[in-house]
Amino acid sequence: MQFEVWAPQADRMTLHSEGATHAMERDPERPGWWTADAEASDGTRYGFAVDDGPVRPDPRSRRQPDGPDGPSAVVDHGRYAWRVPWEGRGLPGAVLYELHVGTYTPEGTLDAAAERLGHLAELGVTHVELMPLCPFPGTHGWGYEGVSLWAVHEPYGGPEALKRFVDAAHGLGLGVVLDVVHNHLGPSGNYLPVFGPYFTERHHTPWGAAVNLDAPGSDDVRAYFLGSALAWLRDYRLDGLRLDAVHALRDTRACHFLEELSTAVDALGAEVGRPLFLIAESDLNDPRLVTPRAEGGTGLHAQWNDDFHHTLHTTLTGESHGYYADFARAGLAGLAKTLTGGYFHDGTYSSFRGRSHGRPLDRTRVSAHRLLGYTQTHDQVGNRAQGDRLSATLSPGLLACAAALTLTGPFTPMLFMGEEWAAGTPWQFFTDHTDPELAEAVRRGRRREFAEHGWAEEDVPDPQDPATRDRSCLDWSEPSVEPHARMLAWYRDLIALRRTHPDLSDPDLSDVKVAYDEDARWFGFRRGDVRVALNLGKEPTAIPLGTAEARILAAWTPVNPPGPDGLLTLPPESCVVLTVP
C-alpha cells in the first residue's frame, strides 16, 4: 500500500507502521508531497514523523481508534457491503431533523441512534442532519472542536457504525446530512501546523488564525478541505453537508473556496447519479451565497436563516437582549417581513453590529426552499446559560403556534431533536477535554461569559461535569405520555399536511401573503389555497379570514369554521390551518 502526506516544509519524513519505520521519498510530480510503500490492510496503525520529531496522526486519517492523539488506522471502505440501493433525496420539499448522536440516546452511539430512526420516519421528516462526527477529545462533546476531518469519532462507533446508520436511514427513506466544520479545528489533537501552512495570520477568526485559503500553500489546503467534503458524500453515501459558520472562511481569491466546493459537489452528484447538496450557516444575509453559479452566485444549495428564528423567538418570548433587540422592536411586522422577504436585515441598520447589514433577496430568483426555517437549533438552545428549550417557558399553545409557522411556512423546515414532543430535558453545553488546563479554561470562560449577563456562577452548568451531558440526553419515555404525546401528534399532522398539500411546499416567496394585528396579537398568512391563522394573545380574538368558505385541515384546539362574515374566532394561544376551495 502507498502512504502519502503533504509536508512542504519538511526536510525528512518517515512513516511509522506497526512497529516498522520507513523512509519517505519526495513525490517528483507533486511538490511538497511525500510517499512510502508498506504492507498494510484495514486496521493497520500508522503515523508520520516530520524531521525525526514525534509520530503524529495522518492529517487525512480515515480512523483514529485511540482518539485524536493516537495513531491513525487504515480504512478499507470497500469492505462494507451496502444493503440499501439509494437513488438519493434532494433538498426541495425536505423536512430536516438536527440530531446530536451523543445525546439522542443515553448510549450516545450511532448504532443506538439508528435504532430510533423509525420514530423519525413515522414523524414524516425526510433528512437527518447529524451534528459533527470528527474525532474530538474525550467521549462527549458537541463536536465543533474536531480534528481528522476524514474520520468518525470512535466513541460513536467509528466508520463502520456511520455506514450502518446511513444504511438504516436510507432503508427508511431518510436522507442523511452531516455538519462539517471547515472554519477552524479543535485545539487538542490538532497537529496540522506540524505538517504545513494549514493556517494563516493574514486573517483572524474567533478561534485564532484563519484556515489558509488564500496565502502561499493554500492550493493544497483547499484540496484538503475539498477532499474531506467529497469523501463524506462518496464513501459514506451521505446526501448533503451543512457547512459551519462559512462567514469565517476568509478567502480573497478570485474563485472563493465555497464556489469551488459547490462546483465539486455538483460534479460528484452527476458522477454518482444522485442529488447532493450543501447547506451553509452564514450570518451575512447575502443571497449571492445561495444563488446558482450560472447567475453569478456562489452556488450553495441552501442556508440556515437565523432571521426567521430571531423574529419568531422574540415574538413568542419577548426577549430583547443582544442581537434580539432589533427583532423584538419590530414585533409582528418583523415576522411578516421575514416570512415574505426571506431576510429581516436586508440592508437595514443592525444595532447589535452598529452598522447596516445584509442585502435584499430577489424573490423572483431565489427559491424559498434555499432558506432553512426553524424554531430551535443546537446553537439557539445550547448557547443559553442553562440550555433551556422553549418548552421550559412557553405554553403548549405557543409551542404549537411556533410549529405551525415553521412547518407550514415557505422555508425548508428544520427541527431540533426532541422539539417535536416538547422535550422536558435541557440541551446544555458540555465538553470532555482531557487536557486539565484547557478544561479549566473552558469552564471559566463559560461562567465569565454569562456572569456579564447577570448569571450567578453556580447557575451555569459545568461543561466538564458528566452530569451536564447526562441531563442533555433525550428522555424517550416522554413521547408516549401527556402533554408530550399531543405535541408529537400535532407535529405529525403538520408535516403530513406539508407533504399532501402542494401549496405548502411551493417555493415562491412572492406568493406568501401576510396579515396581522400587533395589538390583538393575531397573525395570519396565505399560501395558495391554504390559510394559517395564529392567536398569540391571552384572549380570544376574531381574525378576518376574507371568506366564509373554508375547511379546517388542522387545529391545535377545537375551533369553528369562519362565520358568514368571514370572521374566524380563535381561542387564546392557538392556531389553525384551513383550505379555501
PDB file of N, CA and C in Angstrom, residues 284-292 297-300 303 343 358-362 366 370-371:
ATOM      1  N   LEU A 284     -24.244  36.468   7.091  1.00  0.00           N
ATOM      2  CA  LEU A 284     -24.011  37.593   6.185  1.00  0.00           C
ATOM      3  C   LEU A 284     -25.287  38.153   5.567  1.00  0.00           C
ATOM      4  N   ASN A 285     -26.354  37.366   5.541  1.00  0.00           N
ATOM      5  CA  ASN A 285     -27.578  37.772   4.850  1.00  0.00           C
ATOM      6  C   ASN A 285     -27.274  38.218   3.423  1.00  0.00           C
ATOM      7  N   ASP A 286     -26.499  37.405   2.739  1.00  0.00           N
ATOM      8  CA  ASP A 286     -26.097  37.693   1.367  1.00  0.00           C
ATOM      9  C   ASP A 286     -26.703  36.636   0.450  1.00  0.00           C
ATOM     10  N   PRO A 287     -27.723  36.996  -0.334  1.00  0.00           N
ATOM     11  CA  PRO A 287     -28.386  35.997  -1.185  1.00  0.00           C
ATOM     12  C   PRO A 287     -27.482  35.406  -2.255  1.00  0.00           C
ATOM     13  N   ARG A 288     -26.342  36.059  -2.538  1.00  0.00           N
ATOM     14  CA  ARG A 288     -25.431  35.505  -3.541  1.00  0.00           C
ATOM     15  C   ARG A 288     -24.912  34.132  -3.118  1.00  0.00           C
ATOM     16  N   LEU A 289     -24.913  33.879  -1.808  1.00  0.00           N
ATOM     17  CA  LEU A 289     -24.435  32.598  -1.296  1.00  0.00           C
ATOM     18  C   LEU A 289     -25.253  31.437  -1.861  1.00  0.00           C
ATOM     19  N   VAL A 290     -26.573  31.627  -1.999  1.00  0.00           N
ATOM     20  CA  VAL A 290     -27.446  30.543  -2.449  1.00  0.00           C
ATOM     21  C   VAL A 290     -27.971  30.793  -3.861  1.00  0.00           C
ATOM     22  N   THR A 291     -27.350  31.725  -4.563  1.00  0.00           N
ATOM     23  CA  THR A 291     -27.691  31.962  -5.963  1.00  0.00           C
ATOM     24  C   THR A 291     -26.839  31.043  -6.838  1.00  0.00           C
ATOM     25  N   PRO A 292     -27.432  30.401  -7.849  1.00  0.00           N
ATOM     26  CA  PRO A 292     -26.654  29.496  -8.707  1.00  0.00           C
ATOM     27  C   PRO A 292     -25.435  30.183  -9.314  1.00  0.00           C
ATOM     28  N   GLY A 297     -23.765  33.654  -8.619  1.00  0.00           N
ATOM     29  CA  GLY A 297     -23.711  33.367  -7.192  1.00  0.00           C
ATOM     30  C   GLY A 297     -22.642  32.343  -6.845  1.00  0.00           C
ATOM     31  N   THR A 298     -22.605  31.984  -5.566  1.00  0.00           N
ATOM     32  CA  THR A 298     -21.629  31.007  -5.078  1.00  0.00           C
ATOM     33  C   THR A 298     -22.068  29.583  -5.393  1.00  0.00           C
ATOM     34  N   GLY A 299     -23.371  29.372  -5.488  1.00  0.00           N
ATOM     35  CA  GLY A 299     -23.869  28.070  -5.893  1.00  0.00           C
ATOM     36  C   GLY A 299     -24.160  27.095  -4.781  1.00  0.00           C
ATOM     37  N   LEU A 300     -24.133  27.559  -3.496  1.00  0.00           N
ATOM     38  CA  LEU A 300     -24.567  26.671  -2.422  1.00  0.00           C
ATOM     39  C   LEU A 300     -26.072  26.470  -2.549  1.00  0.00           C
ATOM     40  N   GLN A 303     -29.179  27.782   2.935  1.00  0.00           N
ATOM     41  CA  GLN A 303     -28.522  28.320   4.125  1.00  0.00           C
ATOM     42  C   GLN A 303     -29.488  28.340   5.296  1.00  0.00           C
ATOM     43  N   TYR A 343     -35.106  37.660   4.473  1.00  0.00           N
ATOM     44  CA  TYR A 343     -34.253  38.244   5.498  1.00  0.00           C
ATOM     45  C   TYR A 343     -34.975  39.381   6.221  1.00  0.00           C
ATOM     46  N   GLY A 358     -26.644  43.118   5.579  1.00  0.00           N
ATOM     47  CA  GLY A 358     -27.407  42.321   4.632  1.00  0.00           C
ATOM     48  C   GLY A 358     -27.699  43.048   3.336  1.00  0.00           C
ATOM     49  N   ARG A 359     -28.358  42.332   2.441  1.00  0.00           N
ATOM     50  CA  ARG A 359     -28.826  42.919   1.183  1.00  0.00           C
ATOM     51  C   ARG A 359     -30.122  42.230   0.809  1.00  0.00           C
ATOM     52  N   PRO A 360     -30.974  42.886   0.016  1.00  0.00           N
ATOM     53  CA  PRO A 360     -32.285  42.299  -0.312  1.00  0.00           C
ATOM     54  C   PRO A 360     -32.145  41.005  -1.100  1.00  0.00           C
ATOM     55  N   LEU A 361     -33.075  40.136  -0.866  1.00  0.00           N
ATOM     56  CA  LEU A 361     -33.169  38.875  -1.595  1.00  0.00           C
ATOM     57  C   LEU A 361     -34.203  39.035  -2.698  1.00  0.00           C
ATOM     58  N   ASP A 362     -33.823  38.711  -3.918  1.00  0.00           N
ATOM     59  CA  ASP A 362     -34.733  38.811  -5.061  1.00  0.00           C
ATOM     60  C   ASP A 362     -35.674  37.609  -5.037  1.00  0.00           C
ATOM     61  N   VAL A 366     -34.648  33.696  -6.139  1.00  0.00           N
ATOM     62  CA  VAL A 366     -34.212  32.782  -5.078  1.00  0.00           C
ATOM     63  C   VAL A 366     -35.413  32.009  -4.544  1.00  0.00           C
ATOM     64  N   ARG A 370     -34.413  27.395  -0.431  1.00  0.00           N
ATOM     65  CA  ARG A 370     -32.991  27.595  -0.183  1.00  0.00           C
ATOM     66  C   ARG A 370     -32.715  28.228   1.187  1.00  0.00           C
ATOM     67  N   LEU A 371     -33.750  28.612   1.908  1.00  0.00           N
ATOM     68  CA  LEU A 371     -33.605  29.127   3.269  1.00  0.00           C
ATOM     69  C   LEU A 371     -34.220  28.126   4.232  1.00  0.00           C
TER      70      LEU A 371
END
